Short mmCIF file of C-alpha atoms in Angstrom, two decimals:
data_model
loop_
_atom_site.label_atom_id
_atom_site.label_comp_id
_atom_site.label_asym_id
_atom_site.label_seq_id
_atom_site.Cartn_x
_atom_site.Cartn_y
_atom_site.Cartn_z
CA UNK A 1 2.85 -1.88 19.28
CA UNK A 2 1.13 0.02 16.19
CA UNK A 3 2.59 3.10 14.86
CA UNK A 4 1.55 6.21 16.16
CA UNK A 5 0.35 9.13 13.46
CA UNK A 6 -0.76 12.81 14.00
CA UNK A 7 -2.72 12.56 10.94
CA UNK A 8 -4.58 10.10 8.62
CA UNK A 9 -5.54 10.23 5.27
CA UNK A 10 -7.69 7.61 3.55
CA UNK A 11 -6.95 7.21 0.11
CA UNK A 12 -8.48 3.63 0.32
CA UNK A 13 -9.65 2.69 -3.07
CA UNK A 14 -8.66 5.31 -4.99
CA UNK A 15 -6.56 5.38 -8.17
CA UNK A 16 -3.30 6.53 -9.28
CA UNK A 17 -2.84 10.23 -8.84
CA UNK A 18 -4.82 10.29 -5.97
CA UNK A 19 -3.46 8.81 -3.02
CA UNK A 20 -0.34 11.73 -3.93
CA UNK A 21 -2.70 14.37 -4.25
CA UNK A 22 -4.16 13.72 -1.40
CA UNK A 23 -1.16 13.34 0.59
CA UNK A 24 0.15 16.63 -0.82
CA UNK A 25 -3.00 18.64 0.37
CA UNK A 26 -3.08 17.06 3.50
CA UNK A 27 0.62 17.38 4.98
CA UNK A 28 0.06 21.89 4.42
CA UNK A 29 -2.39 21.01 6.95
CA UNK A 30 0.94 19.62 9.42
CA UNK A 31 3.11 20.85 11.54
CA UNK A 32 6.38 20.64 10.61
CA UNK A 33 8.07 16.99 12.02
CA UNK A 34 4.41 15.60 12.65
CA UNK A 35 4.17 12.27 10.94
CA UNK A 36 1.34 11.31 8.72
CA UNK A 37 -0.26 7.91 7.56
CA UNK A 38 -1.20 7.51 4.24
CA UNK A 39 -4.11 4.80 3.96
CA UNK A 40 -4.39 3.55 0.70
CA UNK A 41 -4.72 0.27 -1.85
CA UNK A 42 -2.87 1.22 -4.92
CA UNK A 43 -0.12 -1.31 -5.16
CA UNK A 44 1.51 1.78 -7.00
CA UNK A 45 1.50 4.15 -3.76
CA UNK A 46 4.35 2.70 -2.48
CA UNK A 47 7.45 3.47 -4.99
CA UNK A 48 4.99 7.06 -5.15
CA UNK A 49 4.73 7.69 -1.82
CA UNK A 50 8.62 7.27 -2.08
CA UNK A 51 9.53 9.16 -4.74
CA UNK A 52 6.74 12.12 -3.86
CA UNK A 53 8.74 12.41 -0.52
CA UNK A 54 11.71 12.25 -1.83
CA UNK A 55 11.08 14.85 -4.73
CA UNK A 56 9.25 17.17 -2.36
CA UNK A 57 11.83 16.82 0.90
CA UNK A 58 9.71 15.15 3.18
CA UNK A 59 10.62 12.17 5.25
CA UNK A 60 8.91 8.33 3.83
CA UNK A 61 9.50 6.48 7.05
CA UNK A 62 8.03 3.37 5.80
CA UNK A 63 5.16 1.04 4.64
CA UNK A 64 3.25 -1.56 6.55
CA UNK A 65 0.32 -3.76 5.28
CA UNK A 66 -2.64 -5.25 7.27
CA UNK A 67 -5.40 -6.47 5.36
CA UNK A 68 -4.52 -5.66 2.32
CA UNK A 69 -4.40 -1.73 2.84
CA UNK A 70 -0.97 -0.02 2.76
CA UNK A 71 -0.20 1.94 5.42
CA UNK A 72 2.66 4.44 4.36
CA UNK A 73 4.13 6.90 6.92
CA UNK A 74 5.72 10.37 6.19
CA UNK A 75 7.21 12.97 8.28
CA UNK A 76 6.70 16.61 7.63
CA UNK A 77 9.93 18.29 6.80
CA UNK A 78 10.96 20.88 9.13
CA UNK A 79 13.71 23.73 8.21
CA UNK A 80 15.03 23.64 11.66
CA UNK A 81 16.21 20.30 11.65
CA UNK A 82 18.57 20.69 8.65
CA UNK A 83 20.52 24.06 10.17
CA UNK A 84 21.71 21.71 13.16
CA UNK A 85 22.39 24.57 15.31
CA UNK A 86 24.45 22.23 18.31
CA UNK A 87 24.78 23.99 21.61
CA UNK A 88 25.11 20.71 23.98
CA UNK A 89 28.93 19.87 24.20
CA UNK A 90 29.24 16.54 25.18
CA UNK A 91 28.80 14.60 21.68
CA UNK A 92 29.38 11.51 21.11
CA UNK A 93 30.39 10.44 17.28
CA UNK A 94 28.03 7.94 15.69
CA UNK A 95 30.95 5.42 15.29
CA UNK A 96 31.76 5.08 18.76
CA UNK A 97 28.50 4.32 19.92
CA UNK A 98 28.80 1.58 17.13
CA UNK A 99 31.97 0.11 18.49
CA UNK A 100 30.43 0.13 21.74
CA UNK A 101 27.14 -1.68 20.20
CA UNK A 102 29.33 -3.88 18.33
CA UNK A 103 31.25 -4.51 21.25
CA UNK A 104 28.17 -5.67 23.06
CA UNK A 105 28.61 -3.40 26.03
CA UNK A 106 25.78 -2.30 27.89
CA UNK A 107 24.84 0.97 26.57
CA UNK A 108 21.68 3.01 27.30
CA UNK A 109 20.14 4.71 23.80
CA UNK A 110 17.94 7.27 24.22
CA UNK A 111 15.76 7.71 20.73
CA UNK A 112 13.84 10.86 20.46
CA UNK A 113 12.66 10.66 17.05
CA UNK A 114 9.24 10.18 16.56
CA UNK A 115 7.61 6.77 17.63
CA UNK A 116 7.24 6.10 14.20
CA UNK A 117 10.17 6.70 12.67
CA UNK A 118 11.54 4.69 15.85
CA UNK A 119 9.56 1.98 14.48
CA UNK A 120 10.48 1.17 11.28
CA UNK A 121 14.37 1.62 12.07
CA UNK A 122 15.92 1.57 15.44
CA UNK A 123 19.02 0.32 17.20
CA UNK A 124 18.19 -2.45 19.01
CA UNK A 125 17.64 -2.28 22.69
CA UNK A 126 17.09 1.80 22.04
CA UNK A 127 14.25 3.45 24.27
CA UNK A 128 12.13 5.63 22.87
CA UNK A 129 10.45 8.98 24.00
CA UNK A 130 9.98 11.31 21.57
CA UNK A 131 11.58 14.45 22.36
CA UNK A 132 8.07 16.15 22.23
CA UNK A 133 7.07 13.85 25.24
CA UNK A 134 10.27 13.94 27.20
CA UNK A 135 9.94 16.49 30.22
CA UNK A 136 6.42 14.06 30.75
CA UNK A 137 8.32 10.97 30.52
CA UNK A 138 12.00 11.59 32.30
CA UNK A 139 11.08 9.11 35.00
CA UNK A 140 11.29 6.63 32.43
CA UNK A 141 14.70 7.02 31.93
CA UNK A 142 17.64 5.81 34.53
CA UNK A 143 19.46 8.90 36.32
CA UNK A 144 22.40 7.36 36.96
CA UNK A 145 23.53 5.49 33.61
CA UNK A 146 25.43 7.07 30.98
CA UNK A 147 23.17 7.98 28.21
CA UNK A 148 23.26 8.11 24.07
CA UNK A 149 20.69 10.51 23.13
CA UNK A 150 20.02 9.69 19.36
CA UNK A 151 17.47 11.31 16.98
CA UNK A 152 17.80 11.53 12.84
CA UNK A 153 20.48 13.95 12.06
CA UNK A 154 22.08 14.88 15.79
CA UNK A 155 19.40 18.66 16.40
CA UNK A 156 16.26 17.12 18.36
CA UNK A 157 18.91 15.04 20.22
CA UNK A 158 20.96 18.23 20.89
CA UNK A 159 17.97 19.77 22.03
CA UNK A 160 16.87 16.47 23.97
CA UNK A 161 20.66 16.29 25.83
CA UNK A 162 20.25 19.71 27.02
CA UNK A 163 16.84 19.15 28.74
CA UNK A 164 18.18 16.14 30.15
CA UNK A 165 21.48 17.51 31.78
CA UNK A 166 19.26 20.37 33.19
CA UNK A 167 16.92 17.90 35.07
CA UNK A 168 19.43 16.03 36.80
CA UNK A 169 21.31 13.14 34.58
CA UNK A 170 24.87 12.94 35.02
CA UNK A 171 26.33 11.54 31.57
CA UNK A 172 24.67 12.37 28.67
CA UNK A 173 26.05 12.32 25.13
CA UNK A 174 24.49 13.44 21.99
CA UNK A 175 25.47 11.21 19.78
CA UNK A 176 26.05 12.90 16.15
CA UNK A 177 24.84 12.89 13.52
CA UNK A 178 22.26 10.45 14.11
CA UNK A 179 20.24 7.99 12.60
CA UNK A 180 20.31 9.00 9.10
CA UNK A 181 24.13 7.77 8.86
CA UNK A 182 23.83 4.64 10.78
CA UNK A 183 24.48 1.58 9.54
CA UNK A 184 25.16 -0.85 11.94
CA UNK A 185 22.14 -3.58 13.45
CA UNK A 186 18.82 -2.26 13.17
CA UNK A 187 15.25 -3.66 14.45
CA UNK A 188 11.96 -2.38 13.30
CA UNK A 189 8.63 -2.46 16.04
CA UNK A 190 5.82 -1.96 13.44
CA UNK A 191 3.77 -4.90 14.96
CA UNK B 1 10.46 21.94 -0.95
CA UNK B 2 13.78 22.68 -2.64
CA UNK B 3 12.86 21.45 -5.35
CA UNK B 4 9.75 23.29 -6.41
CA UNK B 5 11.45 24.91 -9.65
CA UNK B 6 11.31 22.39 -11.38
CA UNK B 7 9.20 22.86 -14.59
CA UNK B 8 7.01 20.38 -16.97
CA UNK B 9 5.94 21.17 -20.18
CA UNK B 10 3.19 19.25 -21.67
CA UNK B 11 1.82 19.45 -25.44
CA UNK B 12 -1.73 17.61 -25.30
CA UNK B 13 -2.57 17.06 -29.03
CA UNK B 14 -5.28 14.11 -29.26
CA UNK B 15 -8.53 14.35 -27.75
CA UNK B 16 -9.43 10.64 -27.05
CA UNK B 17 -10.01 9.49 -23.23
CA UNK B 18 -7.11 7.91 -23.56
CA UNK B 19 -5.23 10.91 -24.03
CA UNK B 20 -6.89 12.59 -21.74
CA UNK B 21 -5.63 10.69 -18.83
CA UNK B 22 -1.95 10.42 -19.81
CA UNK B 23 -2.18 14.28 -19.42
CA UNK B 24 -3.99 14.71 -16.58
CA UNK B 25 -2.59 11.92 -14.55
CA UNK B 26 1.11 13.16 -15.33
CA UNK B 27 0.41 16.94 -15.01
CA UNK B 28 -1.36 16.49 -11.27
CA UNK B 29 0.86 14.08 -10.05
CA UNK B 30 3.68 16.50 -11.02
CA UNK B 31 1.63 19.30 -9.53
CA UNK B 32 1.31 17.32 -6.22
CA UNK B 33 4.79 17.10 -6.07
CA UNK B 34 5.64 20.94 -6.10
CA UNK B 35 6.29 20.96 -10.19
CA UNK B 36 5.97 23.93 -11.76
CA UNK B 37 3.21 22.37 -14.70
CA UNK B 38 2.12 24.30 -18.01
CA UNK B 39 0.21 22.38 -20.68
CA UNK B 40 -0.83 23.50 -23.96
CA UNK B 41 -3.73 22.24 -25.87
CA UNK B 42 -3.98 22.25 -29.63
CA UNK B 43 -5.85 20.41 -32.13
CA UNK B 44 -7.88 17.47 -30.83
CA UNK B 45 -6.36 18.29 -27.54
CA UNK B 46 -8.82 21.04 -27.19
CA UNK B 47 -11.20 18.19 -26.51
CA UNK B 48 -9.65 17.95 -22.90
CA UNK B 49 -10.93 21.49 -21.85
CA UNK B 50 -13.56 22.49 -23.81
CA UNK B 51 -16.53 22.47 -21.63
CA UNK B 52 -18.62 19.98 -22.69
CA UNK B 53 -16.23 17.59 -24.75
CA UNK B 54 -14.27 16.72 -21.78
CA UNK B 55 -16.96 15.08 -19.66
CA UNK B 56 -17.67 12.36 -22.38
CA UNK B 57 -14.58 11.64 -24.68
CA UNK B 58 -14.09 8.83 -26.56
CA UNK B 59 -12.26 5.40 -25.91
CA UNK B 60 -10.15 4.02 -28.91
CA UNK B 61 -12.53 2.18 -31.13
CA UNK B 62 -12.30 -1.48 -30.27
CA UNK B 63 -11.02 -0.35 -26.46
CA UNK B 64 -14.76 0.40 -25.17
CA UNK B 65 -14.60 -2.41 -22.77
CA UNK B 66 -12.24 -0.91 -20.88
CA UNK B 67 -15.22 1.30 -19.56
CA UNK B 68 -15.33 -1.64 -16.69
CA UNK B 69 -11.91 -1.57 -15.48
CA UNK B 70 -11.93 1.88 -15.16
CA UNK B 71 -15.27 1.83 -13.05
CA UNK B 72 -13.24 -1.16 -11.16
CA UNK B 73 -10.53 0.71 -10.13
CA UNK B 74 -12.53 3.34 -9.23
CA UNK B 75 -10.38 5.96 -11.19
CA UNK B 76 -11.03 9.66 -11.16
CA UNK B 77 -13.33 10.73 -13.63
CA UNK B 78 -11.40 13.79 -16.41
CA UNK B 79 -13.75 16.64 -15.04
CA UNK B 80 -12.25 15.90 -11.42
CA UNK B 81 -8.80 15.28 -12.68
CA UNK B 82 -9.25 18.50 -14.46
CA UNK B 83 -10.53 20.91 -11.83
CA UNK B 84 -7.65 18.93 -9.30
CA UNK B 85 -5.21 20.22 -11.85
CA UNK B 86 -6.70 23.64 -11.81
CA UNK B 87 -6.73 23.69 -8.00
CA UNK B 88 -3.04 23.13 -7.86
CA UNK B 89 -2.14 25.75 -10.43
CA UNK B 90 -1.38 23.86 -13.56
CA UNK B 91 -1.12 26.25 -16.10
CA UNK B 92 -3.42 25.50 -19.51
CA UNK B 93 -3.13 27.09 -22.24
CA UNK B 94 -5.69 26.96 -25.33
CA UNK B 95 -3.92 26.87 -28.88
CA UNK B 96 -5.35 30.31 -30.38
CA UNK B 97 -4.43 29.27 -34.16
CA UNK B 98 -6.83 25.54 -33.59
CA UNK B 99 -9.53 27.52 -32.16
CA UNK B 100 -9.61 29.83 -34.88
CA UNK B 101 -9.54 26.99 -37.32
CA UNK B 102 -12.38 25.19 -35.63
CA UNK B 103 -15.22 28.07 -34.95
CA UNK B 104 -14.50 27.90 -30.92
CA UNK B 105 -14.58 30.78 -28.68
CA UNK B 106 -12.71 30.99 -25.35
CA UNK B 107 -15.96 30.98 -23.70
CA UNK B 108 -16.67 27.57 -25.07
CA UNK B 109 -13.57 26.03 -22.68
CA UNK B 110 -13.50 25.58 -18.55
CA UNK B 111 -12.74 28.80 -16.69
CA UNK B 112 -9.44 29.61 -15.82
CA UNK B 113 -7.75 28.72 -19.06
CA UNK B 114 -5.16 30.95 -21.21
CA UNK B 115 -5.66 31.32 -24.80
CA UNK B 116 -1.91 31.83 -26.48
CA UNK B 117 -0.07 30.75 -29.55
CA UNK B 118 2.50 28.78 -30.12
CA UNK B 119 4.82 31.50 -29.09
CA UNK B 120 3.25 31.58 -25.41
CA UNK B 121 3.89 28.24 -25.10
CA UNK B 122 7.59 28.11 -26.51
CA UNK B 123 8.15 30.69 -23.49
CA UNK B 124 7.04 28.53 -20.94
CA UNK B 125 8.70 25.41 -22.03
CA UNK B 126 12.04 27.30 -22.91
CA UNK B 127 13.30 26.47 -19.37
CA UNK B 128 11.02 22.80 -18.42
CA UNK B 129 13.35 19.76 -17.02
CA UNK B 130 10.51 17.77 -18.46
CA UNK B 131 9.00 18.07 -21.67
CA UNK B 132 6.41 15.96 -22.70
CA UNK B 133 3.96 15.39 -25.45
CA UNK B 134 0.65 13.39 -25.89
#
C-alpha cells in the first residue's frame, strides 16, 4: 500500500553529512506531526537517520528499500503530544486491550496515528484513519461496535475518542498510553 | 529539541584534505543535529579557512588516488562543507598567536570567522560534552 509522506527530500547520491543536513533543513519547513521521507543511498543514513532523530526528538518511524534507495521516514515532533492533556473518560489501559488481543476476541482498533507510522508497526487487524482525516472518513468505521481508539502515546487518540462519541458511536475507549508501550503482536504494511 | 545544549569543541590543527574532512564532516553533522559547535583553528589548521588554501588542500602523499573515490561517492567538496557549517552557526575561531607567526591577516580567511587566542577558545570548550581534536 506505499507509505504516505507530507514531504520528500532527495538526498539520492549524496555523501555522509548530507542526507542529515538535509533532513535537518528540511523538517523547519514541517508542521509539527507531519511525516517526512528521507530519499537517500548512503548505506550509513540509516543508523544516522536514527540517531539524528533520536538526538534531536523527532520520531524515525522506519526504513524501507526499493531499488536500492533507502527510504527513511520521520515524524516531526510536536510539543502537544508529550503534555497528554486527557479529557475523554472512558480509557481503556493498554494491557487490557492486550489480554483481549491475546485472547483472540473480536476487538475493533481504531489507529489514528499517521498512515505511516501505522505502517511500519501496527496491531494486527487495526484500521487506520489518521486522526487528521477522521470527521472525512467516520463512515468507515462501524457505529455500533465497541471501539479501541489507539494512537502513539494515548493524546491524538484522546482527541480522536472525543470526536467520535460526539458523532454518534456508542462505546469508545481510548486506550492509554498507546503504541509507544506496546509490546504484544505487531504487523507492518510498508508494501 | 531538548537537547540542543549540548556543546562540541573541536581543535583543527593539520591542514591536509584529510583533516579537513574529519572536521567538517563531524562539526556539520553535529550542527544538523542541534549541537552547539565551536572549532578553533591553529597552525596548519588555518589551511581549512583561509580563503584560498581551503579550495585545494593536499591529500597525504602516497594517498592521491583517493581523488577517484571521492569523485565516486560524490562527496561534498570543503568549500561547501564549509559555508554548510557557517550556515548552521558553527562557531570558527582563527588562532591569533599562528597568524601572527605566519604573516596572515584576518582578511586573508572566509568571512564570518573569529580571530581569538587560546584563551577564547578555553572559554568555549570549558563547558563542551564533546571535545575533539584533529
Amino acid at each position: 500500500m506505499g507509505i504516505t509522506a507530507n514531504e520528500t527530500v532527495d538526498a539520492k547520491g549524496l555523501a555522509c553529512p548530507m542526507p542529515i543536513v538535509k533532513t535537518k533543513k528540511a523538517i523547519s519547513d514541517l508542521a509539527p506531526g507531519q511525516v517526512m521521507e528521507v530519499q537517500a543511498t548512503d548505506k550509513g543514513s540509516t543508523a544516522d537517520i536514527k540517531a539524528w532523530a533520536e538526538s534531536t526528538g523527532h520520531q524515525y518511524l522506519g526504513t524501507v528499500e526499493e531499488d536500492d534507495v533507502l527510504k527513511h521516514y520521520l515524524r516531526k515532533a510536536s510539543d502537544d503530544e508529550v503534555k497528554n492533556e486527557a479529557n475523554y473518560d472512558d480509557v481503556i489501559d493498554l494491557q487490557v486491550l492486550r489480554n483481549k488481543v491475546d485472547g483472540l476476541e473480536d476487538v475493533t482498533i481504531l489507529d489514528v496515528r499517521e498512515q505511516a507510522e501505522y505502517a511500519f508497526n501496527h496491531i494486527p487487524g487495526a484500521i487506520n484513519v489518521p486522526l487528521g482525516e477522521l470527521e472525512n472518513r467516520m463512515d468507515e468505521i462501524n457505529t455500533d461496535k465497541e471501539i479501541h481508539v489507539i494512537c502513539r502515546t494515548g493524546s491524538r487518540s484522546d482527541l480522536a475518542a472525543q470526536k467520535l462519541s460526539q458523532k454518534g458511536f456508542k462505546i469508545v475507549k481510548n486506550v492509554v498510553p498507546g503504541m509507544a508501550e506496546w509490546d504484544g503482536p505487531t504487523e507492518k504494511s510498508t508494501k | 529539541m531538548e537537547n540542543n545544549n549540548t556543546r562540541v569543541a573541536i581543535i583543527a590543527a593539520n591542514g591536509g584534505m584529510f583533516d579537513a574532512y574529519k572536521v567538517f564532516n563531524i562539526a556539520t553533522a553535529a550542527a544538523a543535529s542541534d549541537k552547539e559547535v565551536g572549532i578553533f583553528f591553529t597552525f596548519e589548521g588555518l589551511n581549512l579557512i583561509h580563503k584560498e588554501a581551503h579550495k585545494n588542500l593536499a591529500m597525504p602523499e602516497g594517498k592521491e588516488h583517493f581523488k577517484e573515490g571521492f569523485e565516486k561517492t560524490n562527496v561534498p567538496s570543503i568549500s561547501e562543507l564549509l559555508e554548510m557549517a557557517q550556515e548552521m552557526g558553527v562557531k570558527m575561531i582563527g588562532c591569533q598567536m599562528t597568524m601572527d607567526v605566519m604573516n596572515l591577516e584576518k582578511d586573508d580567511f572566509v568571512e564570518g570567522i573569529e580571530v581569538g587566542g587560546a584563551a577564547s577558545f578555553i572559554e568555549f570548550a570549558k563547558d563542551a560534552d564533546i571535545s575533539l581534536t584533529f
